[in-house]
Each structure stands twice: as C-alpha cells, then as structure tokens.
XYZ file of N, CA and C in Angstrom:
567
model
N -29.496 -96.057 39.627
C -29.958 -96.939 38.566
C -29.999 -96.274 37.195
N -29.866 -94.969 37.163
C -29.852 -94.279 35.881
C -28.676 -94.710 35.023
N -27.503 -94.916 35.664
C -26.332 -95.366 34.906
C -26.576 -96.740 34.324
N -27.216 -97.651 35.122
C -27.493 -98.976 34.609
C -28.478 -98.921 33.442
N -29.523 -98.092 33.583
C -30.504 -97.967 32.502
C -29.822 -97.471 31.228
N -28.959 -96.523 31.386
C -28.223 -95.979 30.244
C -27.323 -97.050 29.597
N -26.645 -97.805 30.442
C -25.759 -98.858 29.924
C -26.551 -99.964 29.239
N -27.678 -100.315 29.856
C -28.533 -101.354 29.253
C -29.060 -100.884 27.924
N -29.478 -99.627 27.855
C -29.967 -99.054 26.618
C -28.876 -99.075 25.535
N -27.656 -98.720 25.919
C -26.544 -98.702 24.987
C -26.246 -100.108 24.475
N -26.296 -101.104 25.341
C -26.060 -102.482 24.913
C -27.175 -102.972 23.974
N -28.437 -102.616 24.266
C -29.514 -102.976 23.361
C -29.287 -102.367 21.995
N -28.856 -101.106 21.991
C -28.583 -100.421 20.733
C -27.448 -101.159 19.979
N -26.412 -101.516 20.692
C -25.267 -102.234 20.049
C -25.728 -103.584 19.513
N -26.622 -104.275 20.268
C -27.115 -105.562 19.817
C -28.002 -105.462 18.583
N -28.656 -104.294 18.425
C -29.481 -104.074 17.241
C -28.632 -104.058 15.990
N -27.360 -103.665 16.153
C -26.418 -103.606 15.014
C -25.545 -104.860 14.913
N -25.438 -105.594 16.007
C -24.576 -106.807 16.010
C -25.227 -107.841 16.913
N -26.321 -108.432 16.476
C -27.034 -109.401 17.305
C -26.298 -110.718 17.469
N -25.232 -110.935 16.723
C -24.463 -112.156 16.799
C -23.329 -112.139 17.770
N -23.265 -111.093 18.614
C -22.158 -110.994 19.588
C -22.535 -111.601 20.907
N -21.967 -112.762 21.200
C -22.209 -113.387 22.486
C -21.679 -112.531 23.611
N -20.587 -111.867 23.374
C -19.969 -111.016 24.406
C -20.938 -109.910 24.841
N -21.603 -109.286 23.872
C -22.543 -108.219 24.206
C -23.730 -108.788 25.033
N -24.200 -109.958 24.656
C -25.261 -110.585 25.440
C -24.837 -110.869 26.845
N -23.593 -111.280 27.028
C -23.087 -111.592 28.344
C -22.973 -110.331 29.193
N -22.515 -109.235 28.589
C -22.403 -107.964 29.302
C -23.785 -107.482 29.711
N -24.768 -107.662 28.834
C -26.134 -107.256 29.164
C -26.690 -108.112 30.293
N -26.346 -109.418 30.267
C -26.755 -110.296 31.372
C -26.195 -109.810 32.703
N -24.935 -109.401 32.690
C -24.301 -108.958 33.924
C -24.971 -107.656 34.439
N -25.341 -106.790 33.531
C -26.039 -105.569 33.950
C -27.418 -105.892 34.518
N -28.129 -106.794 33.892
C -29.429 -107.202 34.404
C -29.281 -107.805 35.812
N -28.221 -108.602 35.979
C -28.025 -109.193 37.323
C -27.810 -108.090 38.342
N -27.012 -107.111 38.021
C -26.701 -106.022 38.960
C -27.945 -105.221 39.322
N -28.927 -105.233 38.445
C -30.154 -104.489 38.755
C -31.239 -105.448 39.319
N -30.844 -106.685 39.632
C -31.748 -107.603 40.292
C -32.699 -108.324 39.342
N -32.509 -108.205 38.060
C -33.391 -108.863 37.081
C -32.758 -110.162 36.608
N -32.820 -111.160 37.491
C -32.111 -112.422 37.268
C -32.673 -113.196 36.096
N -34.007 -113.185 35.914
C -34.603 -113.891 34.788
C -34.113 -113.339 33.465
N -34.037 -111.990 33.359
C -33.532 -111.373 32.138
C -32.049 -111.669 31.948
N -31.325 -111.665 33.072
C -29.895 -112.019 33.010
C -29.703 -113.418 32.467
N -30.539 -114.348 32.935
C -30.436 -115.731 32.485
C -30.731 -115.821 30.997
N -31.770 -115.096 30.528
C -32.093 -115.125 29.091
C -30.930 -114.632 28.249
N -30.301 -113.525 28.684
C -29.181 -113.010 27.909
C -27.959 -113.911 27.974
N -27.737 -114.550 29.113
C -26.619 -115.496 29.230
C -26.851 -116.696 28.303
N -28.094 -117.155 28.232
C -28.399 -118.272 27.324
C -28.211 -117.836 25.861
N -28.532 -116.585 25.542
C -28.278 -116.070 24.206
C -26.786 -116.081 23.902
N -25.981 -115.696 24.891
C -24.540 -115.695 24.697
C -24.018 -117.079 24.419
N -24.519 -118.081 25.167
C -24.096 -119.461 24.986
C -24.594 -119.987 23.635
N -25.805 -119.614 23.250
C -26.328 -120.044 21.949
C -25.407 -119.557 20.818
N -24.915 -118.317 20.967
C -24.057 -117.763 19.906
C -22.628 -118.240 19.991
N -22.218 -118.670 21.148
C -20.848 -119.187 21.330
C -20.898 -120.435 22.183
N -21.345 -121.558 21.612
C -21.531 -122.755 22.410
C -20.275 -123.303 23.052
N -19.108 -122.996 22.492
C -17.852 -123.475 23.055
C -17.295 -122.524 24.125
N -17.890 -121.341 24.246
C -17.415 -120.340 25.194
C -17.744 -120.747 26.627
N -16.705 -120.795 27.439
C -16.892 -121.207 28.842
C -17.480 -120.069 29.688
N -17.175 -118.856 29.334
C -17.592 -117.732 30.174
C -19.111 -117.682 30.337
N -19.830 -117.864 29.239
C -21.291 -117.853 29.301
C -21.844 -118.964 30.137
N -21.286 -120.188 29.989
C -21.747 -121.324 30.784
C -21.437 -121.144 32.251
N -20.249 -120.630 32.547
C -19.910 -120.344 33.950
C -20.880 -119.355 34.545
N -21.231 -118.359 33.739
C -22.159 -117.333 34.213
C -23.562 -117.917 34.441
N -24.020 -118.784 33.558
C -25.309 -119.436 33.772
C -25.299 -120.252 35.073
N -24.216 -120.969 35.332
C -24.103 -121.719 36.565
C -24.169 -120.798 37.767
N -23.536 -119.653 37.675
C -23.562 -118.637 38.743
C -24.978 -118.156 38.987
N -25.706 -117.892 37.925
C -27.092 -117.422 38.057
C -27.972 -118.509 38.678
N -27.769 -119.761 38.270
C -28.517 -120.856 38.911
C -28.242 -120.888 40.420
N -26.963 -120.719 40.798
C -26.633 -120.735 42.208
C -27.260 -119.559 42.952
N -27.262 -118.373 42.308
C -27.924 -117.225 42.927
C -29.394 -117.478 43.195
N -30.035 -118.278 42.319
C -31.442 -118.618 42.479
C -31.615 -119.875 43.375
N -30.551 -120.330 43.986
C -30.543 -121.533 44.833
C -30.982 -122.765 44.053
N -30.731 -122.752 42.746
C -30.967 -123.928 41.907
C -29.630 -124.623 41.763
N -29.206 -125.218 42.865
C -27.897 -125.825 42.949
C -27.744 -127.048 42.025
N -28.835 -127.751 41.817
C -28.777 -128.928 40.965
C -28.374 -128.544 39.536
N -28.997 -127.486 38.973
C -28.621 -127.063 37.623
C -27.233 -126.429 37.592
N -26.901 -125.677 38.628
C -25.564 -125.096 38.676
C -24.522 -126.173 38.676
N -24.708 -127.172 39.515
C -23.753 -128.276 39.616
C -23.642 -129.050 38.303
N -24.783 -129.319 37.676
C -24.775 -130.086 36.409
C -24.030 -129.303 35.332
N -24.266 -127.988 35.251
C -23.596 -127.150 34.260
C -22.077 -127.200 34.480
N -21.664 -127.066 35.719
C -20.226 -126.999 36.032
C -19.572 -128.374 35.841
N -20.238 -129.430 36.204
C -19.643 -130.762 35.975
C -19.481 -131.041 34.485
N -20.421 -130.545 33.678
C -20.301 -130.718 32.214
C -19.081 -129.924 31.701
N -18.857 -128.751 32.205
C -17.677 -127.961 31.820
C -16.376 -128.672 32.240
N -16.381 -129.244 33.420
C -15.205 -129.943 33.884
C -14.932 -131.169 32.986
N -15.995 -131.851 32.605
C -15.817 -133.034 31.733
C -15.242 -132.618 30.383
N -15.634 -131.438 29.870
C -15.119 -130.986 28.589
C -13.647 -130.640 28.661
N -13.255 -129.925 29.721
C -11.855 -129.496 29.868
C -11.425 -129.673 31.303
N -11.001 -130.894 31.650
C -10.705 -131.200 33.059
C -9.487 -130.489 33.645
N -8.667 -129.868 32.813
C -7.465 -129.214 33.323
C -7.654 -127.719 33.591
N -8.830 -127.203 33.253
C -9.071 -125.774 33.491
C -9.716 -125.598 34.836
N -9.221 -124.663 35.609
C -9.581 -124.541 37.011
C -10.852 -123.722 37.272
N -11.290 -122.929 36.338
C -12.415 -122.016 36.578
C -13.686 -122.759 36.982
N -13.997 -123.836 36.305
C -15.217 -124.589 36.624
C -15.096 -125.316 37.969
N -13.894 -125.832 38.271
C -13.661 -126.455 39.581
C -13.924 -125.457 40.694
N -13.385 -124.267 40.565
C -13.546 -123.252 41.607
C -15.018 -122.901 41.769
N -15.714 -122.719 40.643
C -17.135 -122.389 40.727
C -17.936 -123.538 41.319
N -17.630 -124.776 40.957
C -18.307 -125.920 41.536
C -18.043 -126.008 43.026
N -16.842 -125.753 43.448
C -16.508 -125.763 44.872
C -17.373 -124.746 45.632
N -17.565 -123.563 45.054
C -18.404 -122.570 45.687
C -19.847 -123.030 45.803
N -20.356 -123.684 44.740
C -21.728 -124.178 44.761
C -21.873 -125.262 45.838
N -20.910 -126.173 45.892
C -20.949 -127.246 46.918
C -20.838 -126.644 48.325
N -19.990 -125.640 48.456
C -19.816 -124.957 49.758
C -21.120 -124.293 50.201
N -21.827 -123.676 49.272
C -23.116 -123.039 49.599
C -24.117 -124.051 50.153
N -23.953 -125.296 49.774
C -24.830 -126.370 50.240
C -24.263 -127.081 51.483
N -23.175 -126.546 51.980
C -22.487 -127.073 53.174
C -21.975 -128.507 52.914
N -21.505 -128.771 51.716
C -20.957 -130.073 51.348
C -19.427 -129.988 51.387
N -18.927 -129.722 52.569
C -17.501 -129.431 52.754
C -16.574 -130.576 52.368
N -16.956 -131.779 52.680
C -16.074 -132.913 52.341
C -15.944 -133.029 50.830
N -16.998 -132.756 50.090
C -16.912 -132.803 48.614
C -16.068 -131.661 48.088
N -16.155 -130.493 48.747
C -15.326 -129.357 48.334
C -13.872 -129.710 48.501
N -13.530 -130.261 49.652
C -12.133 -130.622 49.911
C -11.646 -131.656 48.896
N -12.468 -132.685 48.643
C -12.096 -133.686 47.664
C -11.928 -133.127 46.288
N -12.803 -132.186 45.906
C -12.725 -131.552 44.598
C -11.431 -130.767 44.447
N -11.088 -129.978 45.466
C -9.848 -129.209 45.390
C -8.620 -130.113 45.416
N -8.675 -131.177 46.190
C -7.549 -132.131 46.189
C -7.352 -132.705 44.767
N -8.439 -133.102 44.164
C -8.394 -133.671 42.802
C -7.866 -132.611 41.817
N -8.362 -131.414 41.931
C -7.956 -130.354 41.010
C -6.462 -130.076 41.164
N -5.973 -130.058 42.371
C -4.549 -129.724 42.593
C -3.661 -130.870 42.172
N -4.165 -132.109 42.191
C -3.383 -133.215 41.647
C -3.183 -133.021 40.136
N -4.216 -132.537 39.481
C -4.159 -132.318 38.024
C -3.365 -131.047 37.695
N -3.397 -130.067 38.606
C -2.754 -128.775 38.358
C -2.084 -128.268 39.621
N -0.900 -128.811 39.960
C -0.279 -128.490 41.250
C 0.119 -126.987 41.371
N 0.165 -126.264 40.287
C 0.508 -124.862 40.360
C -0.688 -123.936 40.608
N -1.877 -124.529 40.782
C -3.098 -123.724 40.974
C -3.157 -123.251 42.412
N -2.585 -122.080 42.649
C -2.444 -121.578 43.988
C -3.787 -121.325 44.672
N -4.783 -120.871 43.915
C -6.077 -120.560 44.526
C -6.715 -121.800 45.153
N -6.435 -122.970 44.623
C -6.933 -124.201 45.216
C -6.392 -124.388 46.633
N -5.109 -124.154 46.809
C -4.516 -124.251 48.126
C -5.140 -123.247 49.108
N -5.352 -122.036 48.592
C -5.921 -120.987 49.442
C -7.346 -121.333 49.828
N -8.117 -121.793 48.873
C -9.531 -122.160 49.165
C -9.617 -123.312 50.142
N -8.741 -124.307 49.975
C -8.738 -125.429 50.934
C -8.341 -124.954 52.327
N -7.349 -124.084 52.391
C -6.940 -123.550 53.686
C -8.084 -122.781 54.359
N -8.791 -121.966 53.579
C -9.954 -121.234 54.140
C -11.024 -122.222 54.660
N -11.246 -123.247 53.859
C -12.247 -124.242 54.265
C -11.839 -124.894 55.591
N -10.597 -125.280 55.725
C -10.148 -125.894 56.957
C -10.172 -124.914 58.118
N -9.849 -123.644 57.857
C -9.946 -122.632 58.923
C -11.383 -122.507 59.400
N -12.325 -122.479 58.469
C -13.747 -122.354 58.838
C -14.200 -123.525 59.680
N -13.583 -124.679 59.505
C -13.918 -125.859 60.283
C -13.008 -126.025 61.512
N -12.225 -125.007 61.807
C -11.298 -124.994 62.938
C -10.255 -126.112 62.903
N -9.867 -126.512 61.679
C -8.799 -127.485 61.520
C -7.548 -126.692 61.147
N -6.943 -126.096 62.170
C -5.873 -125.147 62.004
C -4.637 -125.771 61.354
N -4.269 -126.971 61.763
C -3.051 -127.574 61.208
C -3.200 -127.873 59.710
N -4.375 -128.337 59.308
C -4.584 -128.570 57.871
C -4.570 -127.245 57.110
N -5.190 -126.218 57.700
C -5.204 -124.897 57.053
C -3.766 -124.420 56.884
N -2.993 -124.542 57.933
C -1.599 -124.085 57.900
C -0.845 -124.823 56.771
N -1.045 -126.133 56.678
C -0.372 -126.921 55.628
C -0.665 -126.357 54.237
N -1.921 -126.036 54.002
C -2.308 -125.569 52.664
C -1.814 -124.140 52.387
N -1.794 -123.307 53.418
C -1.204 -121.978 53.224
C 0.289 -122.130 52.904
N 0.953 -123.040 53.539
C 2.390 -123.284 53.270
C 2.587 -123.839 51.852
N 1.672 -124.720 51.425
C 1.776 -125.258 50.050
C 1.587 -124.121 49.046
N 0.717 -123.179 49.360
C 0.538 -122.034 48.456
C 1.823 -121.223 48.359
N 2.553 -121.119 49.487
C 3.819 -120.374 49.456
C 4.891 -121.110 48.681
N 4.788 -122.435 48.545
C 5.755 -123.139 47.717
C 5.571 -122.777 46.232
N 4.322 -122.481 45.869
C 4.027 -122.092 44.482
C 4.380 -120.594 44.300
N 3.993 -119.775 45.273
C 4.235 -118.340 45.202
C 4.710 -117.879 46.578
N 6.038 -117.776 46.792
C 6.592 -117.446 48.103
C 6.140 -116.085 48.654
N 5.593 -115.232 47.815
C 5.151 -113.915 48.283
C 3.636 -113.763 48.302
N 2.906 -114.867 48.282
C 1.420 -114.787 48.242
C 0.913 -114.140 49.510
N 0.380 -112.944 49.349
C 0.010 -112.114 50.512
C -1.014 -112.813 51.427
N -2.047 -113.344 50.875
C -3.107 -113.919 51.725
C -2.549 -115.101 52.545
N -1.749 -115.937 51.921
C -1.162 -117.075 52.627
C -0.276 -116.564 53.760
N 0.567 -115.570 53.440
C 1.486 -115.018 54.485
C 0.687 -114.353 55.622
N -0.325 -113.596 55.263
C -1.143 -112.934 56.315
C -1.810 -113.955 57.233
N -2.362 -114.990 56.645
C -3.035 -116.005 57.459
C -2.074 -116.773 58.311
N -0.925 -117.094 57.782
C 0.105 -117.784 58.595
C 0.580 -116.899 59.738
N 0.709 -115.602 59.486
C 1.092 -114.667 60.535
C 0.013 -114.600 61.612
N -1.249 -114.517 61.186
C -2.335 -114.483 62.168
C -2.406 -115.758 62.998
N -2.207 -116.915 62.348
C -2.208 -118.168 63.115
C -1.059 -118.184 64.120
N 0.088 -117.692 63.720
C 1.232 -117.652 64.644
C 0.907 -116.704 65.826
N 0.296 -115.559 65.523
C -0.090 -114.625 66.578
C -1.039 -115.283 67.561
N -2.046 -115.975 67.026
C -3.043 -116.633 67.879
C -2.431 -117.679 68.803
N -1.316 -118.247 68.336
C -0.620 -119.265 69.131
C 0.441 -118.621 70.055
N 0.585 -117.299 69.962
C 1.547 -116.591 70.802
C 2.959 -116.700 70.274
N 3.155 -117.136 69.060
C 4.483 -117.251 68.459
C 4.779 -115.980 67.675
N 5.138 -114.936 68.433
C 5.345 -113.600 67.842
C 6.549 -113.547 66.906
N 7.573 -114.368 67.184
C 8.745 -114.374 66.323
C 8.397 -114.889 64.917
N 7.600 -115.947 64.876
C 7.184 -116.500 63.571
C 6.255 -115.544 62.872
N 5.344 -114.925 63.633
C 4.388 -113.955 63.025
C 5.162 -112.789 62.397
N 6.166 -112.315 63.099
C 6.974 -111.204 62.547
C 7.714 -111.619 61.285
N 8.211 -112.871 61.255
C 8.866 -113.347 60.045
C 7.918 -113.331 58.856
N 6.683 -113.756 59.072
C 5.710 -113.731 57.979
C 5.397 -112.302 57.554
N 5.222 -111.408 58.550
C 4.945 -110.007 58.198
C 6.140 -109.361 57.437
N 7.346 -109.714 57.838
C 8.505 -109.221 57.095
C 8.532 -109.728 55.673
N 8.119 -110.972 55.479
C 8.050 -111.508 54.108
C 7.041 -110.729 53.281
N 5.909 -110.390 53.890
C 4.886 -109.590 53.176
C 5.514 -108.299 52.719
N 6.239 -107.637 53.622
C 6.859 -106.338 53.275
C 7.953 -106.515 52.211
N 8.653 -107.634 52.253
C 9.682 -107.879 51.248
C 9.085 -108.047 49.861
N 7.976 -108.752 49.772
C 7.366 -109.019 48.461
C 6.379 -107.914 48.017
N 5.804 -107.228 48.989
C 4.797 -106.230 48.679
C 5.007 -105.009 49.591
N 6.027 -104.203 49.295
C 6.370 -103.105 50.223
C 5.347 -102.021 50.324
C-alpha cells in the first residue's frame, strides 16, 4: 500500500497545481478504488465528470463504481444515458451488458448485444460476449454460431478459435479441433 499512498500523494500534489484536470481526478479515483476506498473514488470520478461533462470515460467509471456497490439501478441509468447520447459507440453497451449480467438478466444481455451488433456489425467483442453467454447457458450451437461470426470479422481471433477448438474436442471431432489449433498457430505463432 505504500506505493498507492505515494501515488495518491503525487496526484493530490498535481491537482493542487492543476485542479481543472478531469484526467487527474479520474486517475485518483482509480487509485482510491484499488485501495478499497470506493466512496472517495466516486467523489473523484464525479469531479472528473464535472470538469469534463462530455467525457465518456468518467461516466463509464461512475457506472462501474455503482455496479461495484451493487447499485445496479444507478449503473444502468448512467449507461443507458450514455447509449442515448452516442448509440453507435460500443463501450457503454458492453458495460451495460456486464451490469445486466451481474443481475442475471441474460435475455436482456443477449438482446442488447444483438441490437448493438446490428448497429455495428464489426464489433467483434459483441460476438464473443454473446458466445460466452450462450456457453454459460449450455447453448452450445448458439455459442458456436457467434464464435464463427467473430471469425468472419477477424479470421485469426484467438479466443474464438480456441473456443471452437475446445467445442470440437468435447464433441470428439479431433480433426476439426486440430484445424482450429492450426489456424491459431498460423495467425499467432
């Protein structure tokens, strides 16, 4: 904790000279979070947003802190407001999906990712997250479909290839599993 105390002290010193820096407040919030001082982290994140009201990073961080405190209602409201402001940016969708997932609202998570990928078909992480969700629910065929969709966007996506290989192994299809492993080696030797 000595390193954190030193870093916190250095950021306070920097803020004494530049109190108008939202970025510094956000970094201080992150340090407070790492030391378990969530209330102080929230205060600093709010300072960052006050100084940069259009900045998404501070608002995303506030939603994250709400979720850490199991205040899912405020987290969700913050994220939905960000989505309404910029519906084509994926960061708030992904964060909202995590908040909904924490509440075991899987159908809403799936619908959210489906909607997000309609708006942004190149958003590979959406396909991966949906595939993970379906795997967790033991819906193997749906998971496989989304891992394959991810490969259409990025043919060398390691996580998609690894999961498809593992699914093939579990089904005893060693030839297909080896093909996926060979693709991993081809793209990421």
